[in-house]
Coordinates of C-alpha atoms in Angstrom, one line a residue:
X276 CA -4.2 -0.1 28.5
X277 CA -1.2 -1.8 26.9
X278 CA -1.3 -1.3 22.8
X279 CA -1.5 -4.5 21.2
X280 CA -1.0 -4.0 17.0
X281 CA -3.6 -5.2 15.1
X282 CA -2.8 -3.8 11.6
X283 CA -2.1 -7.9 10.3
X284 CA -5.7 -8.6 12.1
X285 CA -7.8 -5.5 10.8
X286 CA -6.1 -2.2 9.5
X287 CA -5.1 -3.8 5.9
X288 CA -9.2 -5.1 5.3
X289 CA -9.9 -1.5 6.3
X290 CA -6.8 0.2 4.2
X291 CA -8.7 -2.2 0.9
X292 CA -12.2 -0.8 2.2
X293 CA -10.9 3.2 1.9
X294 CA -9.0 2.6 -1.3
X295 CA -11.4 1.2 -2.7
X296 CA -14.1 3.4 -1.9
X297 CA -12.1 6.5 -2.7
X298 CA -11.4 4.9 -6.1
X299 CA -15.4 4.7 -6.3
X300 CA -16.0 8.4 -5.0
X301 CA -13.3 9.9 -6.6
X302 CA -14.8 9.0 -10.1
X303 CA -12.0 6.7 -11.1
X304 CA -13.9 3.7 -11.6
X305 CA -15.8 5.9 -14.2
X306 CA -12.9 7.5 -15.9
X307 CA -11.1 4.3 -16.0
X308 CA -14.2 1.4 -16.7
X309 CA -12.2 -0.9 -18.8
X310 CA -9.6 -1.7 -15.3
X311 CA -10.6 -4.3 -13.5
X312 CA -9.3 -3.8 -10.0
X313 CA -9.0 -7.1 -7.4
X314 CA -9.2 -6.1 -4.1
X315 CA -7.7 -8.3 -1.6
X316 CA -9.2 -9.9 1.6
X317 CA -12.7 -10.0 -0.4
X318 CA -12.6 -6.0 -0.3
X319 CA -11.9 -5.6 3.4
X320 CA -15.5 -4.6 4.9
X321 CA -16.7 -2.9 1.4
X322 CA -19.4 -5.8 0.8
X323 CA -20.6 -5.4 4.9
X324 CA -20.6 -1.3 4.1
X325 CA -21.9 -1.4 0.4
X326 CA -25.3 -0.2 1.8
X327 CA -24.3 2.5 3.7
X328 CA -22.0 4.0 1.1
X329 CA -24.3 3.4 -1.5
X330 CA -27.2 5.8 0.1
X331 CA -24.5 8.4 1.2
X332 CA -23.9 8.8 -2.3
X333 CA -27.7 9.0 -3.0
X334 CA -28.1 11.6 -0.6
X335 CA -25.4 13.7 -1.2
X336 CA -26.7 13.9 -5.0
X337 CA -30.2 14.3 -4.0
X338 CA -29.0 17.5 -1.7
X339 CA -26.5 18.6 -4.7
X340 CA -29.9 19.2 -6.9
X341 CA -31.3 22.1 -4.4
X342 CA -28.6 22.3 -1.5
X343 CA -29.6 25.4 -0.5
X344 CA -33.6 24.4 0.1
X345 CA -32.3 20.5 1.1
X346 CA -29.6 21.7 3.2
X347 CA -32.0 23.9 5.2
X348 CA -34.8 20.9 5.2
X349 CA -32.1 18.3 7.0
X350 CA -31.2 21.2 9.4
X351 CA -34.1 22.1 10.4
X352 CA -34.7 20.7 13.6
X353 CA -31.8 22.0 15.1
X354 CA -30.4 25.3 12.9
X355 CA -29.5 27.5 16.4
X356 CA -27.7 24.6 17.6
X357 CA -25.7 24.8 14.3
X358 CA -25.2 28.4 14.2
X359 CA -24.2 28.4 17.5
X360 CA -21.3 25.7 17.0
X361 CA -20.4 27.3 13.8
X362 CA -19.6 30.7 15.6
X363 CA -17.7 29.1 18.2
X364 CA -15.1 28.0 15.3
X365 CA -15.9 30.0 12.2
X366 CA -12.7 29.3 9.8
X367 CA -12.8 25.5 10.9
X368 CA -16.0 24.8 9.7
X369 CA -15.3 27.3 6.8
X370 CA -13.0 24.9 5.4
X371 CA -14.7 22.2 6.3
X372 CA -17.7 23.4 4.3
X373 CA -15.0 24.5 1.1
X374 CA -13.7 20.7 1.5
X375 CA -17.0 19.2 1.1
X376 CA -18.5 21.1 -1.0
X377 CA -15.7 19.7 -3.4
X378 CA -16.1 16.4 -2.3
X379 CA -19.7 17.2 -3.3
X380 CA -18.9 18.6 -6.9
X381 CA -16.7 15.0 -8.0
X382 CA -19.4 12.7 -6.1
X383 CA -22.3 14.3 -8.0
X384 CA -20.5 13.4 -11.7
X385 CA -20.6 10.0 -10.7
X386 CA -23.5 8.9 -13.4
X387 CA -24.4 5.2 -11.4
X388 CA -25.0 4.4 -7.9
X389 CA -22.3 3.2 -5.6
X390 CA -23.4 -0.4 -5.4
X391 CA -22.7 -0.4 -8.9
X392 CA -19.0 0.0 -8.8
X393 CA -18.9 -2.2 -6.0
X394 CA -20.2 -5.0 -8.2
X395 CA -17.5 -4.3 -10.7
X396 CA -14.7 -4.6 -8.4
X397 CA -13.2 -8.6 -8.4
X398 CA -12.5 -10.1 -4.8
X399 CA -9.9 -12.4 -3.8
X400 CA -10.3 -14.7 -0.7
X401 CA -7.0 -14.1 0.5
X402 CA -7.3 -14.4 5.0
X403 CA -11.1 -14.4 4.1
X404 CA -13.2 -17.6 3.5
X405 CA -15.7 -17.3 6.0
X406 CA -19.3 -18.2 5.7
X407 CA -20.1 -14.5 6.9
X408 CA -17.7 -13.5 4.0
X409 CA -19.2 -15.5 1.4
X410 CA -22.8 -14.1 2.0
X411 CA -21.4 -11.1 1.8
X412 CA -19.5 -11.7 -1.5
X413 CA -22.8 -13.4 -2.9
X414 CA -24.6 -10.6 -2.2
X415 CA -22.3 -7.5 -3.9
X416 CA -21.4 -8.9 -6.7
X417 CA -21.6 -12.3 -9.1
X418 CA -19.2 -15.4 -9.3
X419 CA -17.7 -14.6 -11.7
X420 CA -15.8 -11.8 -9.3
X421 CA -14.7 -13.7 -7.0
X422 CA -11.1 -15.4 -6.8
X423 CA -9.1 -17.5 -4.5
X424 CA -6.1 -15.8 -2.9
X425 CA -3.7 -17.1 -1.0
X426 CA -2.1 -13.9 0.5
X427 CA 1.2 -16.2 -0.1
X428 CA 4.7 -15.6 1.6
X429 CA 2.6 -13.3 4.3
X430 CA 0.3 -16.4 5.4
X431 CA 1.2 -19.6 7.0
X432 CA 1.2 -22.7 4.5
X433 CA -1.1 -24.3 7.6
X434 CA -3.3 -21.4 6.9
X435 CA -3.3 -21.3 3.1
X436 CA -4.5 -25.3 3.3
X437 CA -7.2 -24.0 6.0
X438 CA -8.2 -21.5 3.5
X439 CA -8.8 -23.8 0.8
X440 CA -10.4 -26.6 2.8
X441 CA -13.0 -23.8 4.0
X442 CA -13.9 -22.8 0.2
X443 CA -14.2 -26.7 -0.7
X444 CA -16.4 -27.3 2.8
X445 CA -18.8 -24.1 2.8
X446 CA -22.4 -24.1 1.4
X447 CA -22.5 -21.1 0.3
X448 CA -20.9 -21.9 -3.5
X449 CA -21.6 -25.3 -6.0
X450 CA -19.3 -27.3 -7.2
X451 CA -19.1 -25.4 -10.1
X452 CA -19.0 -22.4 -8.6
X453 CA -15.8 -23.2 -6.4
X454 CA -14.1 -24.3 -9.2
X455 CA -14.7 -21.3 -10.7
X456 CA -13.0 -19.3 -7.5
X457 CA -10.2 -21.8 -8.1
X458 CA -8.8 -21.2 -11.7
X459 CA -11.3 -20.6 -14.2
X460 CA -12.1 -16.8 -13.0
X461 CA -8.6 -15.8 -13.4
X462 CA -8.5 -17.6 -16.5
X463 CA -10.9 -15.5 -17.9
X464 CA -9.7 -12.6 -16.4
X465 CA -6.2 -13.0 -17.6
X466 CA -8.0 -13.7 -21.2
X467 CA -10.0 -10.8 -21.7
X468 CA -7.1 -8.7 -20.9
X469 CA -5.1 -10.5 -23.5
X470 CA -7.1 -10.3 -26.2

């Protein structure tokens, strides 16, 4: 099939998605709290995937407490299977297993649940003011997060007036509330950092 680049239509929400989970899993959130990251195009697909991530994280810390007992629970059901596909490519998943144990050992200092950084981040609505996005907003993280974008210079001026019409038009927010997304969250962004 012919290739057809989609990085304007997908790759960049998903780029915002791994950054900004890495900044969660890599424990920069928590060595840095007083930051306040935006992430553009309302955090790529991190409100749709705050679930997932957020009981990844659980387990990994639950297996990190006893891995030895909980790693052989999980594998149970299918431990020749494992062996068997271990033996085939012994120094592959050698350094696979160095590599997550790692991973492990930074995930497990992280002292509050995924969904909790995820609520911290702010969200612009830069290419994103769906109805389907502003559920998903709603539900990861408070108003008071949430700013208009305009992804300016990349985005058509036609697009830009789309965006704002759908913000103005959408249920999902008051009156208040869109004003908010409008000017007064950045205000009071921009203020607390200027204090």
């Amino acid at each position: 099939p012919e290739y057809i680049p989609t990085d304007f239509i997908e790759e960049f929400t998903f780029n915002t998605t791994r950054a900004a989970n890495n900044l969660i899993l890599s424990g920069t959130l928590e060595r840095y709290p007083n930051i306040d990251f935006i992430l553009a195009h309302a955090g790529g697909v991190l409100p749709y995937l705050e679930w997932r991530i957020d009981e990844t994280l659980k387990t990994e810390q639950y297996i990190l407490e006893d891995p030895l007992n909980r790693v052989d629970m999980i594998m149970r059901k299918n431990k020749s299977g494992f062996v068997k596909t271990f033996l085939k490519h012994p120094i592959r998943y050698t350094k696979m297993f160095k590599n997550y144990a790692h991973i492990l050992r930074r995930w497990s200092s992280l002292s509050q649940p995924a969904a909790y950084y995820i609520r911290k981040f702010h969200y612009d609505t830069a290419l994103s003011t769906g109805d389907s996005t502003f559920a998903g907003i709603k539900e990861v993280t408070d108003i008071s997060h949430f700013h208009f974008g305009s992804d300016a210079y990349f985005a058509p001026d036609r697009w830009i007036a789309e965006m704002e019409k759908n913000i103005r038009a959408t249920d999902y927010f008051d009156e208040d509330e869109k004003r908010q997304i409008f000017s007064r969250n950045a205000i009071d962004l921009l203020n607390k950092h200027n204090r």
